[in-house]
mmCIF file of C-alpha atoms in Angstrom:
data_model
loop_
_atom_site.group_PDB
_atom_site.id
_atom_site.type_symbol
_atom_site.label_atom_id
_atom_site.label_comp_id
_atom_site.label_asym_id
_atom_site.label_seq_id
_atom_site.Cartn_x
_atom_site.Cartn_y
_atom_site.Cartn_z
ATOM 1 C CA UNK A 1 48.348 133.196 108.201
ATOM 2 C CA UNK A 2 49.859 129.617 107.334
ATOM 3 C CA UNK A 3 47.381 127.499 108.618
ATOM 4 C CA UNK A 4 48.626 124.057 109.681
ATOM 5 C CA UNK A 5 51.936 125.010 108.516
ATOM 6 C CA UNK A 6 53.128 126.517 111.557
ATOM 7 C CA UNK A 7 52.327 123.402 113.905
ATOM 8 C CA UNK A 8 53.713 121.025 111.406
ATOM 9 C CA UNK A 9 56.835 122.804 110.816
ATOM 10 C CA UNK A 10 57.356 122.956 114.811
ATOM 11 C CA UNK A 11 56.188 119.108 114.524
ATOM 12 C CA UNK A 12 59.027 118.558 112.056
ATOM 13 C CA UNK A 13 61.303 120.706 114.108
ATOM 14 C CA UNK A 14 60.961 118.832 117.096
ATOM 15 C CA UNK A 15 60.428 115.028 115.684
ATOM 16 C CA UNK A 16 63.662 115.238 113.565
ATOM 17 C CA UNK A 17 66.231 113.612 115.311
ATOM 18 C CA UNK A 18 69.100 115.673 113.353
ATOM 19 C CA UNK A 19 67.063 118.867 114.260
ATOM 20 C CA UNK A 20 66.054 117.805 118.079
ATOM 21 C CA UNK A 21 69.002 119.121 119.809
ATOM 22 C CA UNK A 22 68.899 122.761 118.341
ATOM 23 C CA UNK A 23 65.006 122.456 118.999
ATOM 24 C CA UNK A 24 66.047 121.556 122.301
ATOM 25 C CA UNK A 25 68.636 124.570 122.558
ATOM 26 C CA UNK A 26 66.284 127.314 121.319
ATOM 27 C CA UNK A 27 63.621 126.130 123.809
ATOM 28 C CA UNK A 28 66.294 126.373 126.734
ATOM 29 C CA UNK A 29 67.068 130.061 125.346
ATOM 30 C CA UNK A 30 63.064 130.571 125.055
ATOM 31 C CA UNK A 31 62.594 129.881 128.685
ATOM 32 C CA UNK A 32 65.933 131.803 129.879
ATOM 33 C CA UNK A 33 64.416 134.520 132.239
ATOM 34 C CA UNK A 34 66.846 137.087 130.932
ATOM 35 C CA UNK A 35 66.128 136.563 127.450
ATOM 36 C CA UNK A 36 62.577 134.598 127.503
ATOM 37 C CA UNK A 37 60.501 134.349 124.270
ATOM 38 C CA UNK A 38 57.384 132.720 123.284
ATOM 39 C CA UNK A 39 59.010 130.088 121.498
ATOM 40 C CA UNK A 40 55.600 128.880 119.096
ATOM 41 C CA UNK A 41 55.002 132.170 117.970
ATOM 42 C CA UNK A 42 58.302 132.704 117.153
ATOM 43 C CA UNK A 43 58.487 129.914 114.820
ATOM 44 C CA UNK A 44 55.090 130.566 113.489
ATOM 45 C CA UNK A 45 56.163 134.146 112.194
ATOM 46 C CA UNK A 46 59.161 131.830 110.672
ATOM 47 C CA UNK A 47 56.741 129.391 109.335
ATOM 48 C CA UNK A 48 55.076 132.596 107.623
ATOM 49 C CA UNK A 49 58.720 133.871 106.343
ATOM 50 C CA UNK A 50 59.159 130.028 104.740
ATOM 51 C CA UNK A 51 55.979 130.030 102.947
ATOM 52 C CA UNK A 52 56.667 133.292 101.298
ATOM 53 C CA UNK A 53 59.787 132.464 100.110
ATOM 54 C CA UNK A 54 58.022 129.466 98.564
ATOM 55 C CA UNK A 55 55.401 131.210 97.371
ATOM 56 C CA UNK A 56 57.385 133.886 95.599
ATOM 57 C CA UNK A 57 59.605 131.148 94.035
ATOM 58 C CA UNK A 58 62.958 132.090 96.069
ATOM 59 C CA UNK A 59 63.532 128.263 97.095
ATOM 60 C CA UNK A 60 62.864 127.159 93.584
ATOM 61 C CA UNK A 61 66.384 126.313 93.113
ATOM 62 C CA UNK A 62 66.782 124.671 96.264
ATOM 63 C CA UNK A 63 63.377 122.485 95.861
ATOM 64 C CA UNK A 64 65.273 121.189 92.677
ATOM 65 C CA UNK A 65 68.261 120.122 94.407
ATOM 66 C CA UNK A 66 66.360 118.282 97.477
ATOM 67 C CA UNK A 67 63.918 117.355 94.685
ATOM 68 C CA UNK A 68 61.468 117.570 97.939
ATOM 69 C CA UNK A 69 59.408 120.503 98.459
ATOM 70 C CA UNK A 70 58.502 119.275 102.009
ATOM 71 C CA UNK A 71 62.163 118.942 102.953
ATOM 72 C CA UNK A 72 63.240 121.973 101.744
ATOM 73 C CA UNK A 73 60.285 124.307 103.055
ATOM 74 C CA UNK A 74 61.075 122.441 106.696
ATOM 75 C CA UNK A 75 64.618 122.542 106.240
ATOM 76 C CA UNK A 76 64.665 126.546 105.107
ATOM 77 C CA UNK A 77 62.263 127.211 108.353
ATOM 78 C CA UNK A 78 64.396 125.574 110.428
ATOM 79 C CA UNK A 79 67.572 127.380 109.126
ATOM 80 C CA UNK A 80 65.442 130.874 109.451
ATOM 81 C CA UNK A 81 64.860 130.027 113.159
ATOM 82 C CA UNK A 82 67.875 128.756 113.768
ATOM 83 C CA UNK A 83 69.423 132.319 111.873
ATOM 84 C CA UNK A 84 66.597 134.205 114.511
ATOM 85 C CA UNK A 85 67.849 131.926 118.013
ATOM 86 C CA UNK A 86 71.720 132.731 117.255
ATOM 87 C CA UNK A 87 71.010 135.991 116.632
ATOM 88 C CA UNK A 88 69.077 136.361 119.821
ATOM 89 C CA UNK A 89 72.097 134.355 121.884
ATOM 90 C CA UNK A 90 74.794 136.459 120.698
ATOM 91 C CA UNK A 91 73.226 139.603 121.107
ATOM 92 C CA UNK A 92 71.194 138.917 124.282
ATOM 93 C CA UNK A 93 68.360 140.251 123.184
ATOM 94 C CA UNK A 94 64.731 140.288 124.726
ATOM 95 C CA UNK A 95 60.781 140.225 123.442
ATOM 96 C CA UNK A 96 60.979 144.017 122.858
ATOM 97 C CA UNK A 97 63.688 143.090 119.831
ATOM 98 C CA UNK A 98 61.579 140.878 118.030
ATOM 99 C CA UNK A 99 59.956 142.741 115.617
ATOM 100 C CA UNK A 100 63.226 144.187 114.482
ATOM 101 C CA UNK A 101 64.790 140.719 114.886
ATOM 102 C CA UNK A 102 62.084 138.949 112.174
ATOM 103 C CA UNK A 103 62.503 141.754 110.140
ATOM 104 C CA UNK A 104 65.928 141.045 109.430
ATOM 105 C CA UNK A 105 65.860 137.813 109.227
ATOM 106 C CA UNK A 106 62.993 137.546 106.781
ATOM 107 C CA UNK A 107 65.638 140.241 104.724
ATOM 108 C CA UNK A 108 68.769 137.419 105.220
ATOM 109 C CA UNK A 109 66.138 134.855 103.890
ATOM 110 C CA UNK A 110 65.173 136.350 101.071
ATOM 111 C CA UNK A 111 68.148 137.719 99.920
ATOM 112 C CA UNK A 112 70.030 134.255 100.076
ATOM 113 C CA UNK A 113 67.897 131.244 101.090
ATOM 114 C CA UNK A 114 70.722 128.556 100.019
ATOM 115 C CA UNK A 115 73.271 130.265 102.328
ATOM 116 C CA UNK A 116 70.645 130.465 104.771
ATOM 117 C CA UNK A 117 70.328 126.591 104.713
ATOM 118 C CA UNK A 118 73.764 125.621 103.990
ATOM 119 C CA UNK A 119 75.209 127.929 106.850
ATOM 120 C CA UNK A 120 72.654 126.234 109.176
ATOM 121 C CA UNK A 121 73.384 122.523 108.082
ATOM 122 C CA UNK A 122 77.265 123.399 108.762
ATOM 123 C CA UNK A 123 76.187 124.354 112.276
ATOM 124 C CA UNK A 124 74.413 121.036 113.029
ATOM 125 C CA UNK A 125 77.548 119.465 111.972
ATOM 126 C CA UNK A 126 79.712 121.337 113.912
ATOM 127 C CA UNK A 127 77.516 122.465 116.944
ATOM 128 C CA UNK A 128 75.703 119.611 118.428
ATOM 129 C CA UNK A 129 77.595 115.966 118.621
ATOM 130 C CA UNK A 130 77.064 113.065 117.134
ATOM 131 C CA UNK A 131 76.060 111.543 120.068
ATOM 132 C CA UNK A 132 73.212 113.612 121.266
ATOM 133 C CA UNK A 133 71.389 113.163 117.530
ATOM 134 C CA UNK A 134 71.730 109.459 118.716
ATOM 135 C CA UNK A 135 69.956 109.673 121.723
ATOM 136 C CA UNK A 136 67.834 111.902 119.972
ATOM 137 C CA UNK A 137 67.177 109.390 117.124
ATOM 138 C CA UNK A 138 66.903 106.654 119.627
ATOM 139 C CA UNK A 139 64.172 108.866 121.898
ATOM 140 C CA UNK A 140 62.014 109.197 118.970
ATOM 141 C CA UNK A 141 61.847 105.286 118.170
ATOM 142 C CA UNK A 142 60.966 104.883 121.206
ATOM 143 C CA UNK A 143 58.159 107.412 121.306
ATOM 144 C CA UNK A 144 57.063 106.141 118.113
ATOM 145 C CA UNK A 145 56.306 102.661 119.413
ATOM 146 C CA UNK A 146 54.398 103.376 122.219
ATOM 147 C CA UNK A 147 50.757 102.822 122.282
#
């Protein structure tokens, strides 16, 4: 299992502003009737991909660059997921693929984490505008200062 690790990573995933509007798209996909997935349990089998990367020293050279082991953990779950939702997108897949799905994915991951991450930070440049991070960013100010 990973523990608390799975609900902070979905924590992180939905409280970043830069990550909020992927979060936002893979939860859309997640509750798409032709392609619906349980969306928590999902990341919590990529939560459990992260932490054995970690654990068997395959972000090592990424945790030096970030010099942030948080960061990089999040940011490598988040690129795993993110590697997991296209892959369900483009090939409209459904629940009965997911097995096969994580399987692969926890393959891509461990077989090249940095292009993992650096592939998925292109996307949030490219994929989701500048202006909906804003709103996003702006959204979580103002949940953070109410009582």
């Amino acid at each position: 299992g990973v523990g608390l690790l799975g609900l902070i990573q979905a924590t992180y995933l939905t409280t970043t502003p830069e990550l909020i509007p992927f979060a936002r798209s893979a939860l859309a996909l997640a509750r798409n009737p032709d392609q619906e997935f349980p969306f928590l349990v999902l990341s919590i089998n990529v939560s459990r991909i992260a932490l054995q990367a970690l654990r068997d020293g395959l972000l090592n050279r990424l945790v030096i660059e970030e010099e942030n082991v948080w960061t990089t953990v999040n940011t490598f779950y988040a690129a795993v997921l993110h590697h997991v939702v296209g892959r369900w997108r483009r090939e409209h897949l459904t629940i009965t693929s997911s097995g096969c799905v994580l399987q692969e994915a926890e393959k891509t991951a461990r077989s090249s984490p940095a292009s993992l991450v650096r592939g998925f930070e292109r996307s949030l440049a490219s994929d989701f505008s500048v202006q909906s991070k804003q709103t996003a960013r702006e959204q979580v100010e103002r949940d953070s200062k109410e009582p």
